GROMACS .gro file of C-alpha atoms in nm:
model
  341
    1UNK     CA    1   0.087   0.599  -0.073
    2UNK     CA    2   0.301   0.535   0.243
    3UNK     CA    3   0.487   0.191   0.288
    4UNK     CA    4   0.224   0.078   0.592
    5UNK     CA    5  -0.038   0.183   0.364
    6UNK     CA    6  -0.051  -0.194   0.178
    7UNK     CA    7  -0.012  -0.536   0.262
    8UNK     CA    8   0.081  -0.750  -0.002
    9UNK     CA    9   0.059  -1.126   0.128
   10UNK     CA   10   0.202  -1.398  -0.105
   11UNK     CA   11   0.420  -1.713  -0.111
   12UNK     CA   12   0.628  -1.948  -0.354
   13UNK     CA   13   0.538  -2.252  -0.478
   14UNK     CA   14   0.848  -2.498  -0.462
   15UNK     CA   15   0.759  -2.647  -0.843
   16UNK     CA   16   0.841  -2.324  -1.011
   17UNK     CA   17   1.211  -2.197  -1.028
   18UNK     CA   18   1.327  -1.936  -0.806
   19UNK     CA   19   1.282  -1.647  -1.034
   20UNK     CA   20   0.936  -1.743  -1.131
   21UNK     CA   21   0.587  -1.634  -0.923
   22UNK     CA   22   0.353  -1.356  -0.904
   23UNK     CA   23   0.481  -1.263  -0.590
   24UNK     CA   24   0.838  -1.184  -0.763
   25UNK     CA   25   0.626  -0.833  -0.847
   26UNK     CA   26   0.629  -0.715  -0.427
   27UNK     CA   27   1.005  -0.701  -0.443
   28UNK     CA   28   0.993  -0.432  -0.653
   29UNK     CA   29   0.661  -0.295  -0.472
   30UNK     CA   30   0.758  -0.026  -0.159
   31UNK     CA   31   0.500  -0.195   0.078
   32UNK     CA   32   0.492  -0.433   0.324
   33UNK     CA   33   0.544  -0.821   0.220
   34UNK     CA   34   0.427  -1.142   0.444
   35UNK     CA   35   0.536  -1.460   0.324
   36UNK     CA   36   0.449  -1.784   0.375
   37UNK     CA   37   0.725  -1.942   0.328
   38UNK     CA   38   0.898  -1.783   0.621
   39UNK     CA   39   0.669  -1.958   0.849
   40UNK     CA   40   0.713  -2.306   1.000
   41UNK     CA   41   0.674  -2.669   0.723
   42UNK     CA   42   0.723  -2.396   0.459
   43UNK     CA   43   0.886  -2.662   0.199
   44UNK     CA   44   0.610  -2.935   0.307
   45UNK     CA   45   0.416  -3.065  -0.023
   46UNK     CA   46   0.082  -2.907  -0.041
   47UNK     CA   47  -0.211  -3.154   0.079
   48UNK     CA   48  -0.015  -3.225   0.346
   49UNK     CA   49  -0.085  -3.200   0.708
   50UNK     CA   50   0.262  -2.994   0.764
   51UNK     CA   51   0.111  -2.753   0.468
   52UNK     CA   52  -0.196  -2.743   0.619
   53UNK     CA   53  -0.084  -2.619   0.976
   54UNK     CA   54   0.231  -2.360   0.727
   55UNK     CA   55  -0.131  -2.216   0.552
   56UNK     CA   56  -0.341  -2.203   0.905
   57UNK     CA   57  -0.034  -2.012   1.063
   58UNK     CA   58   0.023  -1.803   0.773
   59UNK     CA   59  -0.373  -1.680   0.789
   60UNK     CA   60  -0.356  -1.644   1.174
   61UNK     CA   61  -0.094  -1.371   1.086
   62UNK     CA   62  -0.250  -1.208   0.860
   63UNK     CA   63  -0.581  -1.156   1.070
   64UNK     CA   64  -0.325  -1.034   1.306
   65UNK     CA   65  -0.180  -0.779   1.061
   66UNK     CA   66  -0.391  -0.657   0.812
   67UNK     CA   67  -0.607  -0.475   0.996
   68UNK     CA   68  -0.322  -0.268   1.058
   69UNK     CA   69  -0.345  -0.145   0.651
   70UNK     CA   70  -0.551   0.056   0.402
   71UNK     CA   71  -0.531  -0.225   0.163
   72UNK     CA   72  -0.414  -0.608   0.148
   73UNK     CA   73  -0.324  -0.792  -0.167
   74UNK     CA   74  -0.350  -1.156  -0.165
   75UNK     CA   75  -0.134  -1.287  -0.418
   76UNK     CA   76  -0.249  -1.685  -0.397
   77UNK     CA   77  -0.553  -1.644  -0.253
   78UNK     CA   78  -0.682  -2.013  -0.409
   79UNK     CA   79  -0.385  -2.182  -0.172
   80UNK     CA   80  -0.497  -2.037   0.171
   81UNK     CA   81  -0.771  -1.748   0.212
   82UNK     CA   82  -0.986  -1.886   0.446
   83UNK     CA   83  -1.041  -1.642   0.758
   84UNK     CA   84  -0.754  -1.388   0.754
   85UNK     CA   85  -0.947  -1.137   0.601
   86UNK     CA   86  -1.022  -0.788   0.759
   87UNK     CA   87  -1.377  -0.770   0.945
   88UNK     CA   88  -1.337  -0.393   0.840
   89UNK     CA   89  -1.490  -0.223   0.513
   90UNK     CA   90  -1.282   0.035   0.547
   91UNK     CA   91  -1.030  -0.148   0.440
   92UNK     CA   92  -0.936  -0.272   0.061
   93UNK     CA   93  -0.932  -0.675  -0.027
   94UNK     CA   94  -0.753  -0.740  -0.351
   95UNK     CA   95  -0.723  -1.117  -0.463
   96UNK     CA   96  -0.499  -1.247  -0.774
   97UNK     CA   97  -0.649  -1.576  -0.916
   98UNK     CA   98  -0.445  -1.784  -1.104
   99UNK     CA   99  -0.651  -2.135  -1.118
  100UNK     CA  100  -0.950  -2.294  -1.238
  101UNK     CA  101  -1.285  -2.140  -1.126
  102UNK     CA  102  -1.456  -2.447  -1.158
  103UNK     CA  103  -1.446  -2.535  -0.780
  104UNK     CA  104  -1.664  -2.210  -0.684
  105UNK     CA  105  -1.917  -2.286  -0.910
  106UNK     CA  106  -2.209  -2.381  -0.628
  107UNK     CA  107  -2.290  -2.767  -0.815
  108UNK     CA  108  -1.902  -2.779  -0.704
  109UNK     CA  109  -1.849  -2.606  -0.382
  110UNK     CA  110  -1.985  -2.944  -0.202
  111UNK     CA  111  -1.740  -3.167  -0.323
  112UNK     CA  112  -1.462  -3.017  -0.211
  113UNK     CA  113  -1.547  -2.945   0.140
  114UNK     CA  114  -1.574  -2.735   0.420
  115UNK     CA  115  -1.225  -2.537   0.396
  116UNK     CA  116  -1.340  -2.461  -0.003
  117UNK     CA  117  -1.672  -2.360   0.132
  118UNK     CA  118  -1.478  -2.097   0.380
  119UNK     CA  119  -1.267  -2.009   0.092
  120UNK     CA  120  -1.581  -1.896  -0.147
  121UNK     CA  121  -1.721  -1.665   0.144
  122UNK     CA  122  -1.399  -1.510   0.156
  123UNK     CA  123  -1.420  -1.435  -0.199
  124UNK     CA  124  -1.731  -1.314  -0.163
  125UNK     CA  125  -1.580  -1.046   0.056
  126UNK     CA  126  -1.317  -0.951  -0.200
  127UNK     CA  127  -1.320  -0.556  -0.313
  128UNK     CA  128  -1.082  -0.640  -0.636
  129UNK     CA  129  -1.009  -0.955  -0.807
  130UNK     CA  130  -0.742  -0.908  -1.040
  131UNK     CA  131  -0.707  -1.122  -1.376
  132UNK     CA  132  -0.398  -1.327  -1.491
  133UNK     CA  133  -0.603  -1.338  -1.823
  134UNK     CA  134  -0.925  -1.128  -1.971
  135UNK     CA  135  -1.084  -1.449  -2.130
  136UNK     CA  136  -1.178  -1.547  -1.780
  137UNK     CA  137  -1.312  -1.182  -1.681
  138UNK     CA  138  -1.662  -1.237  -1.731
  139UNK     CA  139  -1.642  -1.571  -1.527
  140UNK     CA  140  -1.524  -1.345  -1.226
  141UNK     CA  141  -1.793  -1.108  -1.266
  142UNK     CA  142  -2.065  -1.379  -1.249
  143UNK     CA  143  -1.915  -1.548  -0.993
  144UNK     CA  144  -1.790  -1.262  -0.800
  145UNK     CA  145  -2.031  -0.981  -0.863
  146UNK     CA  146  -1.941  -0.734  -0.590
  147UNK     CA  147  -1.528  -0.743  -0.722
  148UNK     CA  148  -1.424  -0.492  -0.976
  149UNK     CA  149  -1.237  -0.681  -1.183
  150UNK     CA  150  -0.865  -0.572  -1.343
  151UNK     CA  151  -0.659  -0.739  -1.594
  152UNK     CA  152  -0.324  -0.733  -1.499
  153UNK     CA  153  -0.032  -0.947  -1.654
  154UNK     CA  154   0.243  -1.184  -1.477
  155UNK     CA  155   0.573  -1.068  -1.491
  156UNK     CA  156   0.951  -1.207  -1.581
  157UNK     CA  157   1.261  -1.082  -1.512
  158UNK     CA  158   1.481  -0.961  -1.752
  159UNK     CA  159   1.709  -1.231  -1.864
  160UNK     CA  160   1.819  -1.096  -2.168
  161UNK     CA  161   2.167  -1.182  -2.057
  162UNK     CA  162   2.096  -1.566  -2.177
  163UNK     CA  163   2.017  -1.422  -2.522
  164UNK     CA  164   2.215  -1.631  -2.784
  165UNK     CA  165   2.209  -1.461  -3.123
  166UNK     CA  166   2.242  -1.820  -3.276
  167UNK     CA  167   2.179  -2.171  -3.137
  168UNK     CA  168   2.445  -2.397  -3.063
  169UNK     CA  169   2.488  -2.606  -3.404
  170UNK     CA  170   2.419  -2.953  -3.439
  171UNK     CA  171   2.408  -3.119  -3.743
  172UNK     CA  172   2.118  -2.899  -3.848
  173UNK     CA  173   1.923  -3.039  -3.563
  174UNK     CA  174   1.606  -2.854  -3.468
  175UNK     CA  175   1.615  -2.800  -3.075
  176UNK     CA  176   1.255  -2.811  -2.905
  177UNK     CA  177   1.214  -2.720  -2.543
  178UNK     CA  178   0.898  -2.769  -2.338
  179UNK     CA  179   0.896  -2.761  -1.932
  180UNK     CA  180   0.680  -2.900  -1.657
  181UNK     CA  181   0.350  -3.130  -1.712
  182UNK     CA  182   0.111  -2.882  -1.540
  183UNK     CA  183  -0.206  -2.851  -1.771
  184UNK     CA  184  -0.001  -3.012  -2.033
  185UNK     CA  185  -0.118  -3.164  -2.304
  186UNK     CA  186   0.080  -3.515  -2.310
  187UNK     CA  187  -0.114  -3.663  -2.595
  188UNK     CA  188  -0.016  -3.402  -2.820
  189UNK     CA  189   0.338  -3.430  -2.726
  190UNK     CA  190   0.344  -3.783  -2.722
  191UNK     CA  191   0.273  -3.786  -3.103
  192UNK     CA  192   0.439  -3.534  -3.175
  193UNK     CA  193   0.745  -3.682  -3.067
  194UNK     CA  194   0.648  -3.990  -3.204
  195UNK     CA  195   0.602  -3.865  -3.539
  196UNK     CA  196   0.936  -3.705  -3.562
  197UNK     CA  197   1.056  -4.050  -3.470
  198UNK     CA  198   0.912  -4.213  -3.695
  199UNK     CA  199   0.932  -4.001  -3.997
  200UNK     CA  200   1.324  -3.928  -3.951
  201UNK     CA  201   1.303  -3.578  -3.901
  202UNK     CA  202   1.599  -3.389  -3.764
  203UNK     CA  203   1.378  -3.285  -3.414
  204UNK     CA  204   1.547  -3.278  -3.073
  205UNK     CA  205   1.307  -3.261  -2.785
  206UNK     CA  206   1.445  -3.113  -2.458
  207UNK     CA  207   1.181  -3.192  -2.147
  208UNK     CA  208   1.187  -3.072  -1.802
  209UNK     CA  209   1.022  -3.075  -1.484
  210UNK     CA  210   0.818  -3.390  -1.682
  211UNK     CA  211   0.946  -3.684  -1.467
  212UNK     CA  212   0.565  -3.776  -1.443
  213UNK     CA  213   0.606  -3.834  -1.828
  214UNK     CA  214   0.923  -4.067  -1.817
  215UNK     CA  215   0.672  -4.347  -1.816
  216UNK     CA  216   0.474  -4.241  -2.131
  217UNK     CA  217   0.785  -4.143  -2.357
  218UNK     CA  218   0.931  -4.464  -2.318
  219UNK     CA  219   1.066  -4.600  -2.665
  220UNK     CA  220   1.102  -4.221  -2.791
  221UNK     CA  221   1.478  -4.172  -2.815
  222UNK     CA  222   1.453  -3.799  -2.971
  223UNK     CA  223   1.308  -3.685  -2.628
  224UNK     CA  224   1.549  -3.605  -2.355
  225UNK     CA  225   1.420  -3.582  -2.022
  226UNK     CA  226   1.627  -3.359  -1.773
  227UNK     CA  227   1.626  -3.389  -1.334
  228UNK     CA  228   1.605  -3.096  -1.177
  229UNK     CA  229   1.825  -2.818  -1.303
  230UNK     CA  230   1.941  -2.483  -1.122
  231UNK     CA  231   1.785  -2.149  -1.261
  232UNK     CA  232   2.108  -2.053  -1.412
  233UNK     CA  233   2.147  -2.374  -1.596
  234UNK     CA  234   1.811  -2.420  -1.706
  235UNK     CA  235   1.811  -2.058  -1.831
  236UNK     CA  236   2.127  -2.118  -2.056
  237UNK     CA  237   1.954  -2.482  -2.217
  238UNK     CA  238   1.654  -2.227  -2.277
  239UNK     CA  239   1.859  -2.003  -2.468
  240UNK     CA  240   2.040  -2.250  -2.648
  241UNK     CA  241   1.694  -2.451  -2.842
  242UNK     CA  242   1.542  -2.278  -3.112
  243UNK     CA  243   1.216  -2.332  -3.062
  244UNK     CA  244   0.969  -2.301  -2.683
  245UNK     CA  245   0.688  -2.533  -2.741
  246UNK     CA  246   0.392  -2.525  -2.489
  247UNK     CA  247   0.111  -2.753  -2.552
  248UNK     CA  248  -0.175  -2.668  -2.323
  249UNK     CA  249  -0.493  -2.787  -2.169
  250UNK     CA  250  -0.534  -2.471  -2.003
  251UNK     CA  251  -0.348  -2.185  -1.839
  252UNK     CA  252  -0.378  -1.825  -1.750
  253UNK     CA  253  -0.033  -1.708  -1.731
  254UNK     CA  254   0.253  -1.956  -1.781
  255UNK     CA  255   0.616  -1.881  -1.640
  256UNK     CA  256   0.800  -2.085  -1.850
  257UNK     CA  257   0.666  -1.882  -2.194
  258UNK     CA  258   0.763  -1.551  -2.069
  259UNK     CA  259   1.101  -1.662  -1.965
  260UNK     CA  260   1.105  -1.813  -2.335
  261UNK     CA  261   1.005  -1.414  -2.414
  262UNK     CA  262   1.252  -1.286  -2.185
  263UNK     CA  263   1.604  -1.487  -2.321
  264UNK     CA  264   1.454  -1.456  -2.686
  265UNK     CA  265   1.343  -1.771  -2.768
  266UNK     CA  266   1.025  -1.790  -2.985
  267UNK     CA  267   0.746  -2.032  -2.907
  268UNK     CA  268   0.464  -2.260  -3.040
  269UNK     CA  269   0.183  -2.290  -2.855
  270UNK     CA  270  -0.159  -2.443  -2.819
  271UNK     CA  271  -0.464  -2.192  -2.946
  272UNK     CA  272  -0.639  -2.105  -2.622
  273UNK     CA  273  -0.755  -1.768  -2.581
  274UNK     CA  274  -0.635  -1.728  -2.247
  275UNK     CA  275  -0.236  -1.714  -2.432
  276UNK     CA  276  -0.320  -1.472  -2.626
  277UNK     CA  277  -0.295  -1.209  -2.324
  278UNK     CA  278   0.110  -1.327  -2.318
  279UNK     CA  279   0.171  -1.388  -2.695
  280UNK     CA  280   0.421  -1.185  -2.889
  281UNK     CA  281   0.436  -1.141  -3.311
  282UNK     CA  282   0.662  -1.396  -3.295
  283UNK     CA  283   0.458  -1.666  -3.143
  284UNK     CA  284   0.284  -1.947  -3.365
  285UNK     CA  285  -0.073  -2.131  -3.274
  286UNK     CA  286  -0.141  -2.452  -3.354
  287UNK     CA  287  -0.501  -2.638  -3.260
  288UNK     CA  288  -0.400  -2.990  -3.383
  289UNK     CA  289  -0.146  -3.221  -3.474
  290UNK     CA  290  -0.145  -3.135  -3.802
  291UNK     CA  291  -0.120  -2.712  -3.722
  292UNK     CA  292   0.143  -2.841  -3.497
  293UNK     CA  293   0.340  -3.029  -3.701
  294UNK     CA  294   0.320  -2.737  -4.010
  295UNK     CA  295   0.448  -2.435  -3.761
  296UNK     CA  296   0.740  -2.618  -3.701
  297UNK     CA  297   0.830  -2.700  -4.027
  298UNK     CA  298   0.762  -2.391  -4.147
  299UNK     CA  299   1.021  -2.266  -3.844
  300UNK     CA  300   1.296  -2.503  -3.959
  301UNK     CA  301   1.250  -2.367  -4.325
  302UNK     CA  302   1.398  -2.050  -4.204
  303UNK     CA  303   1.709  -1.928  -4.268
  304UNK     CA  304   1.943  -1.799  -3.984
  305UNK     CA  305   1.898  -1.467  -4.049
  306UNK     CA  306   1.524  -1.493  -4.025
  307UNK     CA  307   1.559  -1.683  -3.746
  308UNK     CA  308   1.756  -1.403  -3.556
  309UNK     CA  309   1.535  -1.147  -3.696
  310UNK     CA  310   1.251  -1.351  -3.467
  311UNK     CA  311   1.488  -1.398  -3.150
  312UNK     CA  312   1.549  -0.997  -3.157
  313UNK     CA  313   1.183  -0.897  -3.175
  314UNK     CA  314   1.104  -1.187  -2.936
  315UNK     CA  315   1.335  -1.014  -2.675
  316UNK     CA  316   1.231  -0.654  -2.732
  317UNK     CA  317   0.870  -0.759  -2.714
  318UNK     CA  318   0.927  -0.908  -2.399
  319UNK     CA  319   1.015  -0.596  -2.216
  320UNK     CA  320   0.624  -0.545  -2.163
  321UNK     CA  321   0.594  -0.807  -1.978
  322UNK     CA  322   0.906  -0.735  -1.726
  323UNK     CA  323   0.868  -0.713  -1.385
  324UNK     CA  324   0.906  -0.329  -1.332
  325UNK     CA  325   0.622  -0.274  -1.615
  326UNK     CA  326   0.388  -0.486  -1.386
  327UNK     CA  327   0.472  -0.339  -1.034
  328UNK     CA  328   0.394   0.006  -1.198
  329UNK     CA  329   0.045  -0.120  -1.340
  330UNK     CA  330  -0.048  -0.256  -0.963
  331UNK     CA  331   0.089  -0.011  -0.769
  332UNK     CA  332  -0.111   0.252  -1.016
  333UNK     CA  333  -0.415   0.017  -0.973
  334UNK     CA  334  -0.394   0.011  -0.583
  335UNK     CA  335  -0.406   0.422  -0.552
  336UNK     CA  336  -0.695   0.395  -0.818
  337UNK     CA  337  -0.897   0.162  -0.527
  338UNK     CA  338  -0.748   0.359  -0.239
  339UNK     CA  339  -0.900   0.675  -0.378
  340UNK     CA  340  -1.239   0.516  -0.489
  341UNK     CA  341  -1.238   0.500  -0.081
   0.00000   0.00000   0.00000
């Protein structure tokens, strides 16, 4: 494949850190990139009428280019795709999805209006549809039954520099970090938190990205809510808990447990199947309070050498998931559909 043989259209969402996106993998990719956020209102919230006209001006250009390739990627299709893809069938339309498919489901597509409506016919058009996660794969086939459908990861970086071979001390504190409220369970944190509280035990919660919470914690002095920190900082507080804890309502992938992965924290997460694409053998389940509460006991039972045995396999087990492993899988993937031509 030649560099003008792909397009690979994406852009960055301004809640996730710098580092952190699906469309981290075309900078290791040697094919042509649009981004979004190089047009005008870039940084505008989404929902917004400045987003709105960034999104219409970002698909304008893409009609305008794409014919122009054998093959266009669109990395966050869900955001945008509405008319920018090629008339031509000659030409290869891949789509990542990332969210929900609840809104293309036809009892839905009417309650979300006409743009959603344009969205779903573009879809329809798609040649490829790859998969954050395979518990959703059979969902994409029913709803999407002209798409071959591919399974590949999300990436991280390698930020094995953070590792810490031991936690910071502190009075044999346990250190627990969870970031951002996005599908989120807050109930389950809310007592966990609350149990620690009340039953003196020796937890530190770290929170960020959770300012929506503030409200809900009040009263819990063993959570510490963060602002907004730098990559570099954030990375280092990472490092420095002992313990990543993700409770979920849903996901597909989830940037902030493979940068756990990647700086060698382990983590305790909710029991969905969709995690189980980006767990390690280090990584705990819980489905309850109860499962919740018993993982990380059983955690803080350890002894440090344990725990460092689990930090070292959590950071060589990581390496799968690193950025250069994925842009190998999808650029493999894209001669595979260029061929099938």
């Amino acid at each position: 494949m030649n560099r003008n043989d792909v397009l690979i259209a994406g852009l960055h969402c301004g809640n996730l850190s710098e580092s952190a996106g699906f469309e981290q993998v075309a900078t290791l990719l040697p094919f042509d990139y649009i981004d979004a956020n190089q047009f005008w209102f870039a940084n505008s919230e989404f929902g917004t009428i400045p987003k709105k006209l960034n999104l219409l001006t970002y698909e304008a250009a893409l009609r305008l280019r794409g014919s122009r390739y054998q093959l266009i990627h669109f990395l966050l299709p869900e955001v945008h795709l509405t008319f920018s893809l090629p008339s031509s069938s000659k030409i290869v339309k891949v789509g990542t999805v990332h969210l929900p498919l609840d809104v293309f489901k036809e009892q839905n597509l009417n309650k979300h209006g006409y743009v959603m409506k344009l969205r779903k016919n573009a879809f329809d058009r798609l040649d490829s549809i790859i998969t954050l996660t395979r518990s959703n794969e059979g969902e994409i086939r029913e709803l999407f039954p002209q798409a071959d459908v591919k399974f590949i990861p999300h990436g991280v970086y390698d930020f094995s520099s953070f590792f810490l071979s031991q936690a910071p001390a502190e009075e044999d504190v346990l250190n627990i970090i969870t970031v951002g409220t996005n599908f989120r369970d807050l109930e389950m944190y809310k007592a966990l938190a609350s149990y620690a509280k009340a039953e003196g035990r020796k937890w530190k919660f770290h929170l960020l990205g959770a300012s929506k919470w503030r409200p809900f914690l009040i009263g819990l002095e063993n959570v510490k809510i963060y602002p907004y920190l730098n990559e570099k900082t954030y990375l280092t507080l990472l490092s420095q808990c002992d313990i990543h804890l993700l409770p979920l309502t849903f996901a597909t992938a989830n940037n902030a447990l493979l940068e756990a992965h990647s700086v060698g924290v382990p983590s305790i997460v909710s029991k969905l199947d969709s995690v189980k694409d980006y767990s390690l053998s280090t990584t705990s389940f819980f489905e309850d309070i109860h499962s919740l509460i018993e993982s990380i006991s059983a955690f803080e039972s350890y002894n440090q050498s344990t725990r460092l045995k689990l930090k070292k396999t959590t950071l060589e087990e990581a390496k799968k998931f690193h950025w250069a492993e994925i842009a190998s899988s999808l650029e493999s993937y894209y001669q595979q559909l260029l061929d099938s031509i």
